[in-house]
Amino acid sequence: MDHISDILGGARTGRETEIRGWAYRSRASAKTAFIVLRDSTGIVQCVASRDNFTEEKFKQISSITLESSLSIRGTVFQDSRAPTGYEIKISDFTIYQRNENFPISRDLGEEFLLDIRHLWVRSQEFTAMLKIRSTVFSAFSEFFHNEGFYEVHTPMMVSTATEGGSTLFKVPFFGEEVSLSQSAQFYLETLIFSLEKVYTVGPSFRAEKSRTWRHLTEYWHAEAEAAWLDNNGMMDVEERLIEHIVKRVLSERQNELGTIKRDISKLENIKAPFERIRYSEIIRNSEKYGISLKYGDDIGMDEEREITKRFDKPIFVTHYPSELKTFYHRPDPENPSEILCHDLLAPEGYGEIIGGGERIWEMDVLLNRMKAYNLNPEEYYWYLDLRKYGSVPHSGFGLGMDRVVMWICGLKSIRDAIPYPRTIRRIKP
Ligand code: 4AD
Ligand code: MG
C-alpha cells in the first residue's frame, strides 16, 4: 500500500500503485469518472474509464460521493493537467463506505463549522494547520531535550492557584473542591532542585469569562524552569527556542504554509535576538506605539495588537510594575516596585505568547508578597519550603502553544489553531 506522497514524489511513475483514502472531489461523464482521492499526505487525481469496468462497477465509481472511503489500484502517469501533476488510471477499486450527504460544502457559518468540527478537521486547510501544530510541538520538545532539560509531568488537579483565583475552574474531588491547573510552574520549581532544568507540555485551564480571539478555557501550555538562570538568561533561551520552532516549521512545512496561504517572508524574519523593551519605555513612548496608557495601566490585548503591528519580530516587554502581575515575580533589587519579568509579544498584532521571569527565591520577600495578595501561607507550605531548604535563584516561563500555532499559521482566531476549542460557549464536540 502506498501513500499519495509516494506518488507525488515521482517514485511510482509508470508503475502500479495501491492507495486508500477519501473522495475529495469527483465528477463523471458517460465514459470517464474522475476522483480526487485524499489521504493524510496529499491529494491525487484518479480516473476510471467505462471500457475497463462492468456497467455496475462503473456506476459505483462514477457516482462516488464526497468523503466516501475507498482504495484504488492503478497505474501512475505524470499529467500536468491534474491538480497535483499526477494521475492514476484505475484498474480496480474497493469502496469501504459510501456516504450520503456529507454535511460540509462551501461557505458555511463559523458556528456551524464549530458544531461539525469533527468533520471539518478533514479539510485541506485544517489538515495543514494540524501538521504545522505537530511540528511546533515536536520542535519545542526537541529544543529542550537538546539543551539538556528533562521532561517532567505535573498534576492537573491541584489545590493552589498560581495565576490568581478569578480564572480557577473548580471540580469536585471526593467531597472536597479542587481546581484544574492554571500552570505547572510551582511544581516545576520543586523539580529544579533535583533536575536543575525541566520542561513540560500539557493542558492548562482558565475560566475565561469572555470569548476573545486569543483566549481558550483549556489551552496547551509549554513551560520550562531552570535553576541558576536570571531574567535575561531565560530570555536568551526563549528567543533561541522561538527561532528554532519557526525554522523547523519553515523547513518541514513549506507545503502546508502554502496551503493556508501564509506569507512566509514574515516567518523568515524570525531570528534571535529579540528586542527587550522595559514596560516604562513602552509607556513613555505610547504615542509612537499608537496607544494611550499611563504608568501603572496594564498593557491589554488591544494595546499589544497596536504595539506589535509595528514590529516584524517578537519583542520582550520587561520590568512591569509589580501590581500588574501575580505574586511570585522577583522585585528588581535596583527598583523594587518593578519586577524581573517578561512577556514575549509576537509581531503582526498577535501579542503575548510567553509570560515568564525570575522567581522570588528569598523566604521573607515571598512572605511579604503573599501577604500583599491576601494568600494563606499554609496553603502554599510546599512552595514556601523551597525557599527554606537550599533555595537558589531561578527563572522560568510559560508559552501558549495554541497562540504560537495561531501566529505561525497567521490565523485570525485561536479557535482555528486547536482541533476542539473550549471556550465559555463551547464544550462540543
Ligand atoms: O502569562 P501566563 O498566565 O503565565 C503563567 O501561567 C506562568 N505561571 C507561566 C510560567 O512562568 N511557567 O500564561 C503563560 C502563557 C501566556 O503567555 C499565553 O501565551 C498562554 O500561556 N495563555 C493562554 N493561551 C490561551 N488561552 C488562555 N486563556 C491563555 N492564558 C494564558
Ligand atoms: Mg501573561
Coordinates of C-alpha atoms and ligand atoms in Angstrom, one line a residue:
M1 CA 0.0 0.0 0.0
D2 CA 1.4 3.4 -1.0
H3 CA 0.7 6.9 0.3
I4 CA -0.2 9.7 -2.1
S5 CA 3.1 11.4 -1.2
D6 CA 5.0 8.5 -2.7
I7 CA 3.2 9.1 -6.0
L8 CA 3.7 12.9 -5.9
G9 CA 7.4 12.3 -5.1
G10 CA 7.7 10.7 -8.6
A11 CA 8.9 7.3 -7.5
R12 CA 5.8 5.4 -8.7
T13 CA 5.5 7.0 -12.2
G14 CA 4.7 4.4 -14.9
R15 CA 4.1 1.7 -12.2
E16 CA 1.3 0.0 -10.4
T17 CA 0.2 1.5 -7.1
E18 CA -2.5 1.0 -4.5
I19 CA -3.6 3.8 -2.3
R20 CA -6.5 4.3 0.1
G21 CA -8.3 7.3 1.4
W22 CA -11.4 9.5 0.9
A23 CA -13.1 11.0 -2.1
Y24 CA -12.1 14.7 -2.0
R25 CA -13.8 15.6 -5.3
S26 CA -15.5 13.7 -8.1
R27 CA -17.1 14.3 -11.5
A28 CA -18.1 11.9 -14.2
S29 CA -19.3 11.6 -17.8
A30 CA -20.8 8.6 -19.5
K31 CA -17.3 7.4 -20.4
T32 CA -15.0 8.6 -17.6
A33 CA -15.0 9.2 -13.9
F34 CA -12.6 11.5 -12.2
I35 CA -12.0 11.1 -8.4
V36 CA -9.6 13.2 -6.5
L37 CA -8.5 11.0 -3.6
R38 CA -7.0 12.3 -0.4
D39 CA -5.1 10.7 2.3
S40 CA -3.1 12.1 5.2
T41 CA -0.2 13.0 2.8
G42 CA -2.0 14.8 0.0
I43 CA -4.4 14.6 -2.9
V44 CA -4.1 12.9 -6.4
Q45 CA -6.4 12.6 -9.3
C46 CA -7.6 9.1 -10.3
V47 CA -9.5 8.3 -13.4
A48 CA -11.7 5.3 -14.4
S49 CA -12.7 4.5 -18.0
R50 CA -16.1 2.9 -18.7
D51 CA -14.3 0.4 -21.0
N52 CA -12.4 -1.2 -18.2
F53 CA -15.3 -2.0 -15.9
T54 CA -18.7 -3.7 -15.9
E55 CA -21.7 -1.4 -16.0
E56 CA -22.4 -2.0 -12.3
K57 CA -18.8 -1.2 -11.2
F58 CA -18.5 1.9 -13.4
K59 CA -21.7 3.1 -11.8
Q60 CA -20.3 2.7 -8.4
I61 CA -17.1 4.7 -9.1
S62 CA -18.7 7.4 -11.2
S63 CA -21.3 8.1 -8.5
I64 CA -18.9 8.1 -5.6
T65 CA -19.9 10.8 -3.1
L66 CA -17.7 13.3 -1.2
E67 CA -15.7 11.8 1.7
S68 CA -16.6 8.2 0.9
S69 CA -13.8 5.9 1.8
L70 CA -12.1 3.7 -0.8
S71 CA -8.9 2.1 -2.0
I72 CA -7.8 2.3 -5.6
R73 CA -5.4 0.2 -7.6
G74 CA -3.9 1.6 -10.9
T75 CA -1.0 2.8 -12.9
V76 CA 0.6 6.2 -12.2
F77 CA 1.1 8.8 -15.0
Q78 CA 2.6 12.2 -14.9
D79 CA 0.0 14.7 -16.1
S80 CA 0.4 18.4 -15.9
R81 CA -3.4 19.0 -16.2
A82 CA -4.1 17.0 -13.0
P83 CA -4.4 19.1 -9.8
T84 CA -1.1 17.7 -8.3
G85 CA 0.7 16.8 -11.5
Y86 CA -0.1 13.0 -11.5
E87 CA -3.0 10.8 -12.4
I88 CA -3.8 7.2 -11.6
K89 CA -5.6 5.1 -14.2
I90 CA -7.8 3.0 -12.1
S91 CA -7.7 -0.8 -12.8
D92 CA -9.7 -1.8 -9.7
F93 CA -11.1 -0.3 -6.5
T94 CA -12.9 -1.2 -3.3
I95 CA -15.4 1.1 -1.6
Y96 CA -15.3 0.8 2.2
Q97 CA -18.2 3.2 2.9
R98 CA -20.3 5.2 0.6
N99 CA -21.6 8.4 2.1
E100 CA -25.0 10.1 1.9
N101 CA -24.9 13.9 2.1
F102 CA -21.6 14.8 3.7
P103 CA -22.7 18.0 5.5
I104 CA -19.8 20.3 4.6
S105 CA -19.8 22.3 1.4
R106 CA -18.5 25.8 0.8
D107 CA -19.4 28.9 2.7
L108 CA -20.7 27.7 6.0
G109 CA -21.1 29.9 9.1
E110 CA -18.4 29.8 11.8
E111 CA -20.7 28.3 14.5
F112 CA -21.9 25.6 12.2
L113 CA -18.3 24.7 11.3
L114 CA -17.5 24.5 15.0
D115 CA -20.6 22.2 15.6
I116 CA -19.2 19.9 12.9
R117 CA -15.5 20.3 13.8
H118 CA -15.2 16.5 13.9
L119 CA -15.8 16.6 10.2
W120 CA -14.2 19.9 9.3
V121 CA -10.8 18.6 10.6
R122 CA -10.6 16.7 7.3
S123 CA -10.4 19.9 5.2
Q124 CA -7.1 20.7 3.5
E125 CA -6.6 23.9 5.4
F126 CA -7.2 22.3 8.8
T127 CA -5.0 19.3 7.9
A128 CA -2.2 21.7 7.1
M129 CA -2.7 23.5 10.4
L130 CA -2.6 20.2 12.3
K131 CA 0.6 19.2 10.6
I132 CA 2.2 22.6 11.4
R133 CA 0.9 22.2 15.0
S134 CA 2.5 18.8 15.2
T135 CA 5.8 20.2 14.1
V136 CA 5.6 23.1 16.6
F137 CA 5.1 20.6 19.5
S138 CA 7.9 18.3 18.4
A139 CA 10.3 21.3 17.8
F140 CA 9.5 22.6 21.3
S141 CA 10.4 19.2 22.9
E142 CA 13.4 18.7 20.6
F143 CA 14.8 22.1 21.6
F144 CA 14.7 21.5 25.3
H145 CA 15.9 17.9 25.0
N146 CA 18.9 19.2 23.1
E147 CA 19.5 21.9 25.7
G148 CA 19.8 19.3 28.5
F149 CA 16.4 20.0 30.1
Y150 CA 14.4 17.0 31.5
E151 CA 10.8 16.4 30.5
V152 CA 8.6 16.1 33.6
H153 CA 4.9 15.8 34.3
T154 CA 2.8 17.6 36.9
P155 CA -0.7 17.2 38.2
M156 CA -3.8 18.7 36.6
M157 CA -5.9 18.6 39.8
V158 CA -4.4 21.0 42.3
S159 CA -5.1 22.8 45.5
T160 CA -3.2 26.0 44.9
A161 CA -3.7 28.8 42.3
T162 CA -0.6 30.2 40.5
E163 CA -2.3 32.9 38.4
G164 CA -5.0 34.3 40.8
G165 CA -8.4 33.0 41.9
S166 CA -10.6 34.6 39.2
T167 CA -9.8 32.2 36.5
L168 CA -9.9 29.0 38.5
F169 CA -12.0 26.1 37.4
K170 CA -13.4 24.2 40.4
V171 CA -14.1 20.5 40.3
P172 CA -15.5 18.1 42.9
F173 CA -12.9 15.8 44.4
F174 CA -14.3 13.2 46.9
G175 CA -16.2 15.7 49.0
E176 CA -13.7 18.4 48.6
E177 CA -13.3 21.1 45.9
V178 CA -10.1 21.3 44.0
S179 CA -9.0 23.3 40.9
L180 CA -7.8 22.5 37.5
S181 CA -4.2 23.6 36.9
Q182 CA -3.5 27.1 35.5
S183 CA 0.2 26.4 35.2
A184 CA 2.7 23.7 36.1
Q185 CA 5.1 26.4 37.3
F186 CA 5.1 25.7 41.1
Y187 CA 5.6 22.0 40.5
L188 CA 8.4 22.7 38.0
E189 CA 10.0 24.9 40.6
T190 CA 10.1 22.0 43.1
L191 CA 11.7 19.7 40.4
I192 CA 14.6 22.0 39.6
F193 CA 16.0 21.0 43.0
S194 CA 16.7 17.5 41.6
L195 CA 17.0 18.1 37.8
E196 CA 18.0 21.8 37.6
K197 CA 16.5 22.2 34.2
V198 CA 13.0 20.9 33.4
Y199 CA 10.1 21.4 31.0
T200 CA 6.6 20.1 30.5
V201 CA 3.9 20.3 27.9
G202 CA 0.3 19.9 29.0
P203 CA -3.1 21.5 29.2
S204 CA -3.8 24.5 31.4
F205 CA -7.2 25.6 32.4
R206 CA -8.5 29.2 32.7
A207 CA -12.1 30.0 33.4
E208 CA -12.0 33.0 31.0
K209 CA -15.4 34.7 31.3
S210 CA -15.2 36.3 27.9
R211 CA -14.7 34.9 24.4
T212 CA -11.8 36.6 22.6
W213 CA -9.7 35.8 19.5
R214 CA -6.9 34.7 21.8
H215 CA -8.3 33.0 24.8
L216 CA -9.3 29.4 25.4
T217 CA -10.6 27.9 28.6
E218 CA -8.4 24.9 28.0
Y219 CA -5.1 25.5 26.2
W220 CA -1.8 23.8 25.7
H221 CA 0.9 25.2 27.9
A222 CA 4.6 24.6 27.4
E223 CA 6.6 25.6 30.4
A224 CA 10.2 25.5 31.5
E225 CA 12.1 26.3 34.7
A226 CA 15.8 26.4 35.3
A227 CA 18.0 26.9 38.4
W228 CA 20.7 29.5 38.3
L229 CA 19.2 31.4 35.4
D230 CA 18.2 35.1 35.7
N231 CA 15.6 37.0 33.7
N232 CA 18.0 37.8 30.9
G233 CA 19.3 34.3 30.8
M234 CA 15.8 32.9 30.4
M235 CA 15.0 35.4 27.6
D236 CA 18.2 34.2 25.8
V237 CA 16.8 30.6 26.0
E238 CA 13.3 31.7 24.8
E239 CA 14.5 33.7 21.7
R240 CA 16.5 30.7 20.6
L241 CA 13.5 28.4 21.2
I242 CA 11.2 30.6 19.1
E243 CA 13.8 30.8 16.3
H244 CA 14.2 27.0 16.4
I245 CA 10.4 26.4 16.2
V246 CA 10.0 28.7 13.3
K247 CA 13.0 27.3 11.5
R248 CA 11.7 23.8 11.8
V249 CA 8.2 24.8 10.5
L250 CA 9.8 26.6 7.6
S251 CA 12.0 23.6 6.6
E252 CA 9.4 20.9 7.2
R253 CA 6.1 22.5 6.4
Q254 CA 6.6 24.6 3.3
N255 CA 3.7 22.9 1.5
E256 CA 1.3 23.3 4.4
L257 CA 2.2 27.0 4.8
G258 CA 1.4 27.3 1.1
T259 CA -2.0 25.5 1.6
I260 CA -3.0 28.0 4.2
K261 CA -1.5 30.9 2.2
R262 CA 0.8 32.1 5.0
D263 CA 3.2 34.9 4.0
I264 CA 6.5 33.0 4.5
S265 CA 8.6 36.1 4.3
K266 CA 7.1 37.2 7.7
L267 CA 8.4 34.0 9.2
E268 CA 11.9 34.0 7.6
N269 CA 12.5 37.1 9.6
I270 CA 12.2 35.5 12.9
K271 CA 15.8 35.3 14.1
A272 CA 17.2 35.9 17.6
P273 CA 18.0 38.2 19.3
F274 CA 14.6 39.9 20.0
E275 CA 14.4 43.5 21.3
R276 CA 14.0 43.9 25.1
I277 CA 11.9 46.9 26.0
R278 CA 11.0 47.9 29.5
Y279 CA 7.4 48.5 30.4
S280 CA 8.3 52.1 31.4
E281 CA 9.8 52.6 27.9
I282 CA 6.6 51.4 26.3
I283 CA 4.6 53.9 28.4
R284 CA 7.0 56.7 27.8
N285 CA 6.7 56.1 24.0
S286 CA 2.9 55.4 24.0
E287 CA 2.3 57.7 21.1
K288 CA 4.9 56.0 18.9
Y289 CA 3.2 52.7 19.5
G290 CA -0.3 54.0 18.8
I291 CA -1.6 53.5 22.4
S292 CA -2.6 55.8 25.2
L293 CA -1.6 54.3 28.6
K294 CA -0.2 55.9 31.7
Y295 CA 2.3 54.3 34.1
G296 CA 0.5 51.7 36.1
D297 CA -2.0 50.7 33.4
D298 CA -1.9 47.2 32.1
I299 CA -0.9 46.6 28.5
G300 CA -4.0 44.7 27.4
M301 CA -4.9 42.7 24.3
D302 CA -5.8 45.8 22.2
E303 CA -2.6 47.7 23.1
E304 CA -0.5 44.6 22.4
R305 CA -2.1 44.5 19.0
E306 CA -1.2 48.1 18.2
I307 CA 2.3 47.8 19.5
T308 CA 3.2 44.5 17.8
K309 CA 1.8 45.6 14.4
R310 CA 4.8 47.9 14.4
F311 CA 7.3 45.1 14.7
D312 CA 8.4 42.3 12.3
K313 CA 10.0 40.2 15.1
P314 CA 8.8 39.2 18.5
I315 CA 9.7 41.7 21.3
F316 CA 10.1 41.2 25.0
V317 CA 8.5 43.6 27.4
T318 CA 10.2 43.5 30.8
H319 CA 10.1 45.1 34.2
Y320 CA 6.3 45.5 34.7
P321 CA 5.2 47.3 37.9
S322 CA 4.6 44.6 40.4
E323 CA 0.9 45.2 40.9
L324 CA 0.3 44.2 37.2
K325 CA 1.4 40.6 37.7
T326 CA 1.0 37.8 40.2
F327 CA 2.9 37.5 43.5
Y328 CA 5.8 35.2 42.7
H329 CA 7.8 37.5 40.4
R330 CA 11.1 38.8 41.8
P331 CA 11.3 42.5 42.5
D332 CA 14.1 44.3 40.8
P333 CA 16.7 44.9 43.5
E334 CA 17.6 48.2 41.8
N335 CA 13.9 49.3 41.8
P336 CA 11.7 47.1 43.9
S337 CA 8.4 48.5 42.6
E338 CA 9.2 46.8 39.3
I339 CA 9.7 43.1 38.7
L340 CA 12.2 41.0 36.8
C341 CA 9.7 39.5 34.4
H342 CA 9.0 39.5 30.8
D343 CA 6.2 38.9 28.3
L344 CA 7.2 37.9 24.8
L345 CA 4.9 39.5 22.2
A346 CA 4.5 38.1 18.7
P347 CA 4.6 40.5 15.8
E348 CA 1.8 41.3 13.3
G349 CA -0.6 42.2 16.1
Y350 CA -0.6 38.8 17.8
G351 CA 0.8 40.0 21.2
E352 CA 1.6 37.8 24.2
I353 CA 2.7 34.3 23.5
I354 CA 5.0 33.9 26.6
G355 CA 4.9 35.0 30.2
G356 CA 7.9 34.4 32.4
G357 CA 10.7 35.8 34.6
E358 CA 12.8 35.4 37.7
R359 CA 11.1 33.9 40.8
I360 CA 11.3 35.3 44.3
W361 CA 13.7 32.9 46.0
E362 CA 14.1 34.6 49.4
M363 CA 11.6 33.5 52.0
D364 CA 11.0 36.9 53.6
V365 CA 10.4 38.6 50.3
L366 CA 7.9 35.9 49.2
L367 CA 6.0 36.0 52.5
N368 CA 5.6 39.8 52.1
R369 CA 4.3 39.5 48.6
M370 CA 1.9 36.7 49.6
K371 CA 0.6 38.9 52.3
A372 CA 0.0 41.8 49.9
Y373 CA -2.0 39.4 47.7
N374 CA -4.0 38.0 50.7
L375 CA -2.7 34.5 50.2
N376 CA -2.6 32.0 53.0
P377 CA 1.0 30.7 53.5
E378 CA -0.3 27.5 55.0
E379 CA -1.9 26.5 51.7
Y380 CA 1.4 27.2 49.9
Y381 CA 3.5 25.4 52.6
W382 CA 5.3 23.2 49.9
Y383 CA 6.1 26.2 47.7
L384 CA 7.5 28.1 50.7
D385 CA 9.6 25.0 51.7
L386 CA 11.6 25.5 48.5
R387 CA 12.7 28.9 50.0
K388 CA 13.7 27.1 53.2
Y389 CA 15.8 24.2 52.0
G390 CA 18.6 25.1 49.7
S391 CA 16.9 27.9 47.8
V392 CA 18.6 29.2 44.6
P393 CA 18.0 31.9 42.1
H394 CA 15.8 30.6 39.2
S395 CA 13.7 31.6 36.3
G396 CA 11.1 30.1 34.1
F397 CA 8.3 30.8 31.6
G398 CA 5.1 29.5 30.1
L399 CA 4.3 29.6 26.4
G400 CA 0.8 29.2 25.0
M401 CA 1.2 26.7 22.2
D402 CA -2.1 27.4 20.6
R403 CA -1.2 31.1 20.4
V404 CA 2.2 30.2 18.8
V405 CA 0.4 28.0 16.2
M406 CA -2.1 30.8 15.5
W407 CA 0.7 33.3 14.9
I408 CA 2.9 31.0 12.8
C409 CA -0.1 30.0 10.7
G410 CA -1.3 33.6 10.5
L411 CA -4.8 32.7 11.8
K412 CA -7.5 35.2 12.9
S413 CA -8.6 33.2 15.9
I414 CA -7.1 30.8 18.4
R415 CA -10.1 28.6 17.8
D416 CA -8.6 27.6 14.4
A417 CA -5.3 26.6 16.0
I418 CA -6.7 23.7 18.0
P419 CA -9.0 20.8 16.9
Y420 CA -11.5 21.1 19.7
P421 CA -11.5 24.6 21.2
R422 CA -13.0 25.0 24.6
T423 CA -14.5 28.5 25.2
I424 CA -17.1 29.9 27.5
R425 CA -19.8 28.9 25.0
R426 CA -18.4 25.7 23.6
I427 CA -17.8 22.2 25.0
K428 CA -19.0 20.2 21.9
P429 CA -17.9 18.2 20.0
Ligands
4AD1 O1 1.1 34.6 31.3 P1 0.6 33.3 32.0 O2 -0.6 33.4 32.7 O3 1.8 32.8 32.9 C1 1.8 31.7 33.6 O4 0.9 30.9 33.7 C2 3.1 31.4 34.3 N1 2.9 30.6 35.5 C3 3.9 30.5 33.3 C4 5.3 30.2 33.8 O5 6.0 31.1 34.1 N2 5.6 28.9 33.9 O6 0.5 32.2 30.9 C5 1.5 31.8 30.0 C6 1.1 31.8 28.6 C7 0.7 33.2 28.1 O7 1.7 34.0 27.7 C8 -0.2 32.8 26.9 O8 0.6 32.5 25.7 C9 -0.8 31.5 27.3 O9 0.0 31.0 28.4 N3 -2.2 31.7 27.8 C10 -3.3 31.3 27.2 N4 -3.5 30.8 25.9 C11 -4.7 30.6 25.5 N5 -5.8 30.8 26.3 C12 -5.7 31.4 27.5 N6 -6.8 31.6 28.2 C13 -4.4 31.6 28.0 N7 -3.9 32.2 29.2 C14 -2.6 32.2 29.0
MG2 MG 0.7 36.5 31.0

